Short mmCIF file of C-alpha atoms in Angstrom, two decimals:
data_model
loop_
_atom_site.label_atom_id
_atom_site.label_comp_id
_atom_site.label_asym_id
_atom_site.label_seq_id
_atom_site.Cartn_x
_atom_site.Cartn_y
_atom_site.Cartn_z
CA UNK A 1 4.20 -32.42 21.09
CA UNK A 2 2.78 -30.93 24.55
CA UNK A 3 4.43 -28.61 26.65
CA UNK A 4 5.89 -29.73 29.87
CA UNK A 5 3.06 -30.75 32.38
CA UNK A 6 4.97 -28.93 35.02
CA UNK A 7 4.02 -25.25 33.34
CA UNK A 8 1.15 -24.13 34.27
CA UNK A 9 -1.57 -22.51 31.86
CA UNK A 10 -0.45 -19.07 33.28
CA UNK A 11 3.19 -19.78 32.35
CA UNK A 12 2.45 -21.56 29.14
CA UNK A 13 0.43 -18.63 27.43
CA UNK A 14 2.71 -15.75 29.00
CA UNK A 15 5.46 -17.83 27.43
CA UNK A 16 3.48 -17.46 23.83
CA UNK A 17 2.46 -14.12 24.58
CA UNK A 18 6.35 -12.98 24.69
CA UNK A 19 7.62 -14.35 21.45
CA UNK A 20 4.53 -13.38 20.07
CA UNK A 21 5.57 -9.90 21.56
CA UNK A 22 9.14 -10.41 19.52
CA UNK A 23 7.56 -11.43 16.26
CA UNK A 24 5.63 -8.49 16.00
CA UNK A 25 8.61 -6.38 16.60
CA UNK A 26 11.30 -8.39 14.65
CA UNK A 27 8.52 -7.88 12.23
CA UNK A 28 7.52 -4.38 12.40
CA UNK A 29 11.17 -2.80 13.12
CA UNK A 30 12.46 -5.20 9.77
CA UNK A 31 9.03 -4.37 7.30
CA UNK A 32 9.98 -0.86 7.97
CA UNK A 33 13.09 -1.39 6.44
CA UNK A 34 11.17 -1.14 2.98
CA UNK A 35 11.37 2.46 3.60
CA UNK A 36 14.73 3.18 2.61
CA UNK A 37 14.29 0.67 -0.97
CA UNK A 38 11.03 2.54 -1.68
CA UNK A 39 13.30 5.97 -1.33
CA UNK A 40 16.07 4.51 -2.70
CA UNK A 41 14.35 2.78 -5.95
CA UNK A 42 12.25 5.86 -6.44
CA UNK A 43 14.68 8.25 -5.99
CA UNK A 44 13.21 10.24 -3.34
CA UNK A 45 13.88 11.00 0.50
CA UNK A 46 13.29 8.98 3.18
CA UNK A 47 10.31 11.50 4.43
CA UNK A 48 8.61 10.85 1.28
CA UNK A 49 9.39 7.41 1.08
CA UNK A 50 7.68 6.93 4.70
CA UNK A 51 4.30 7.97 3.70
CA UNK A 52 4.47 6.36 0.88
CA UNK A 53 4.71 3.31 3.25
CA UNK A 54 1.87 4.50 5.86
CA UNK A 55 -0.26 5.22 2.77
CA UNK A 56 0.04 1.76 1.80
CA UNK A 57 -1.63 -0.53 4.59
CA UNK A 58 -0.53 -3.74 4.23
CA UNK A 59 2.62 -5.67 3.61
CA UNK A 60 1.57 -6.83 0.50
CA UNK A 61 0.98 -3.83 -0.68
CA UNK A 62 4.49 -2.26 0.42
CA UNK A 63 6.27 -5.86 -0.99
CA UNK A 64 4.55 -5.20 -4.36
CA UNK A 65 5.51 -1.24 -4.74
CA UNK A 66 9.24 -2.78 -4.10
CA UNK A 67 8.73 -5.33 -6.27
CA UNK A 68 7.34 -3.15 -8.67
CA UNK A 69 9.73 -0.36 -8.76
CA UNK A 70 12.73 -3.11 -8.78
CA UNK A 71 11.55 -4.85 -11.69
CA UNK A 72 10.87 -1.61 -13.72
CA UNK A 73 13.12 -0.94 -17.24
CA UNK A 74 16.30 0.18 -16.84
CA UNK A 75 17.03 -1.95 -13.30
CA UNK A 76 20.19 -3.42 -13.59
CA UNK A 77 19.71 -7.38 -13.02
CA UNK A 78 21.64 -7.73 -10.43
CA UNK A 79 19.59 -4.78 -8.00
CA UNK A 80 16.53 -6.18 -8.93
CA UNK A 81 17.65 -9.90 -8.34
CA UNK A 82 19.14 -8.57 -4.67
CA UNK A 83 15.50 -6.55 -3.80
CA UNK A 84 13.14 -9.71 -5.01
CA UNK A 85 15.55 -12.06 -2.87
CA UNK A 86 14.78 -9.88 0.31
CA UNK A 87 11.45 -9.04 -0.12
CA UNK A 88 10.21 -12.69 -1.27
CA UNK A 89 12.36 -13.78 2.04
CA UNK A 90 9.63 -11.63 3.47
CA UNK A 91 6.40 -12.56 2.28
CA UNK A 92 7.44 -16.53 3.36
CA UNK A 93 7.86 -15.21 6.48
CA UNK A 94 4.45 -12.77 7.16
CA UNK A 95 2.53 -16.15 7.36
CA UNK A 96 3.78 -17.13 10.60
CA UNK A 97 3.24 -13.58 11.58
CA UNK A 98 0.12 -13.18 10.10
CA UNK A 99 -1.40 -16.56 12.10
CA UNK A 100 -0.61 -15.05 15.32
CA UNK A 101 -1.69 -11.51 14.67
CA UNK A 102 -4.96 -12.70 13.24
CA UNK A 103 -6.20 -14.79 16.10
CA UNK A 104 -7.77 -14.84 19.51
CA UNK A 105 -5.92 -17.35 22.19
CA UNK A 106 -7.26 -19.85 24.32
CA UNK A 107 -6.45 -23.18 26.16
CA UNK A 108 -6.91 -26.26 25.53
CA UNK A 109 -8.94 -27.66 28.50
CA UNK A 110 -7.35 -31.25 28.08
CA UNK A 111 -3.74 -30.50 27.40
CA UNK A 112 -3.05 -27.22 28.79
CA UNK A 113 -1.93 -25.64 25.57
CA UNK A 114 -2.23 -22.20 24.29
CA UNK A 115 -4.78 -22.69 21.38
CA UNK A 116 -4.75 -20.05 18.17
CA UNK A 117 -8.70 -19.05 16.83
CA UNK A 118 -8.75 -18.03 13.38
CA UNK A 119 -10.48 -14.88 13.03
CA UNK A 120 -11.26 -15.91 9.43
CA UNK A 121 -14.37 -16.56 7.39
CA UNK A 122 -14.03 -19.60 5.00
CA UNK A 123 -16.61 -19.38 2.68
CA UNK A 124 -17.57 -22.95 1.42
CA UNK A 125 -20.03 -23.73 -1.78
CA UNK A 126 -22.65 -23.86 0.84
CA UNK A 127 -21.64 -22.63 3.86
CA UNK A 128 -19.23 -21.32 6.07
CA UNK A 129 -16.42 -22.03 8.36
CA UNK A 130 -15.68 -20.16 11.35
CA UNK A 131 -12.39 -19.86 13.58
CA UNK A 132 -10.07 -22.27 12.88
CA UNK A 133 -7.85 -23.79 15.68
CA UNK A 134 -4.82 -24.59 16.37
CA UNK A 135 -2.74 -25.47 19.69
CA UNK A 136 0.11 -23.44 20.26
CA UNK A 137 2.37 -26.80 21.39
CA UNK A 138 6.38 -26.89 22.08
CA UNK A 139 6.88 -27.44 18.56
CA UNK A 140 4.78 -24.14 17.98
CA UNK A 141 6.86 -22.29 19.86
CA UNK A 142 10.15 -23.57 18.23
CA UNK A 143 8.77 -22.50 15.10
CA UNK A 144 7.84 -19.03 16.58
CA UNK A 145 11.41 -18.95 17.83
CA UNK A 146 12.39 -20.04 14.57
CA UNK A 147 11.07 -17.40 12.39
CA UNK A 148 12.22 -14.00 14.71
CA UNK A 149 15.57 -15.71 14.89
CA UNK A 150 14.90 -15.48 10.35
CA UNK A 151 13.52 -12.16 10.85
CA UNK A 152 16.71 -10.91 12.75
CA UNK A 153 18.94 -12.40 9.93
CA UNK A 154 17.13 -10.71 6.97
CA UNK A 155 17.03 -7.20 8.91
CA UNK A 156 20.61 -7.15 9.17
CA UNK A 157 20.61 -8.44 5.64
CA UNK A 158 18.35 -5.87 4.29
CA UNK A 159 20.17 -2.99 6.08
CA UNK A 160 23.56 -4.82 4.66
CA UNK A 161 21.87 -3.99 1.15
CA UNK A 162 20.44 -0.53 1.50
CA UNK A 163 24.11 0.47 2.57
CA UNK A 164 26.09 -0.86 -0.17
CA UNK A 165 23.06 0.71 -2.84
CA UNK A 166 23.55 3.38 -0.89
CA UNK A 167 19.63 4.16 -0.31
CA UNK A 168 18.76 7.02 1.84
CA UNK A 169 19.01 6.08 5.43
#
């Protein structure tokens, strides 16, 4: 599905370049939110708990110390069940992020559309594969839309959580 000839290149990537702008912070300001279950879970403050989480510098990383410390003896079934619901709800969400953090843009000469580059080596048995693309079409950008509207849900779900576990906030 294209975009609507009358947008211009100009309009089309400023368009991606904005919701790209509120993934990144639905994203950041709701990844943080692993802060207060890292404190919480390991029973320390939140000033501890946040260098834990700048020591560690990916998501994956901070997902598996929840994980981790959620699934450890003594966690009553139903914390641990709660934590692993939020944080897998994360990781199925980073790989939208992901795509359009790890990418240069460019346009498609033909259609007009916004086009993602991989910034990815695929190593093949014999060789390798550079820069996969993709064109950032209407149905993209739906998707795009999709996932911060996702992202907004499971922050206020998260925070919903830390409150009634009564994590350090």
């Amino acid at each position: 599905m294209n975009l609507p000839a009358t947008e211009d290149f100009e309009t089309r990537f400023d368009r991606l370049i904005l919701l790209v702008g509120k993934l990144n912070y639905m994203w950041t300001n709701t990844e943080s939110l692993l802060i207060h279950l890292i404190a919480g879970l390991s029973g320390t403050n939140k000033d501890v708990a946040v260098i834990i989480f700048l020591t560690l510098n990916t998501t994956r990383a901070r997902i598996d110390l929840v994980e981790r410390l959620a699934k450890m003896d003594g966690r009553p079934p139903d914390l641990r069940d709660a934590i692993l619901e939020h944080t897998q709800r994360l990781s199925k969400l980073s790989g939208i992020r992901n795509k359009y953090n790890h990418c240069i843009y460019s346009f498609d000469p033909d259609s007009g559309n916004p086009k993602t580059i991989l910034m990815r080596i695929s190593d093949r048995k014999t060789d390798i594969k550079l820069g996969r693309e993709d064109t950032v079409d209407a149905a993209a950008l739906t998707e795009i839309e999709s996932v911060v509207k996702k992202l907004s849900d499971a922050n206020r779900d998260i925070w919903q959580l830390i409150t009634r576990l009564g994590f350090p906030v």
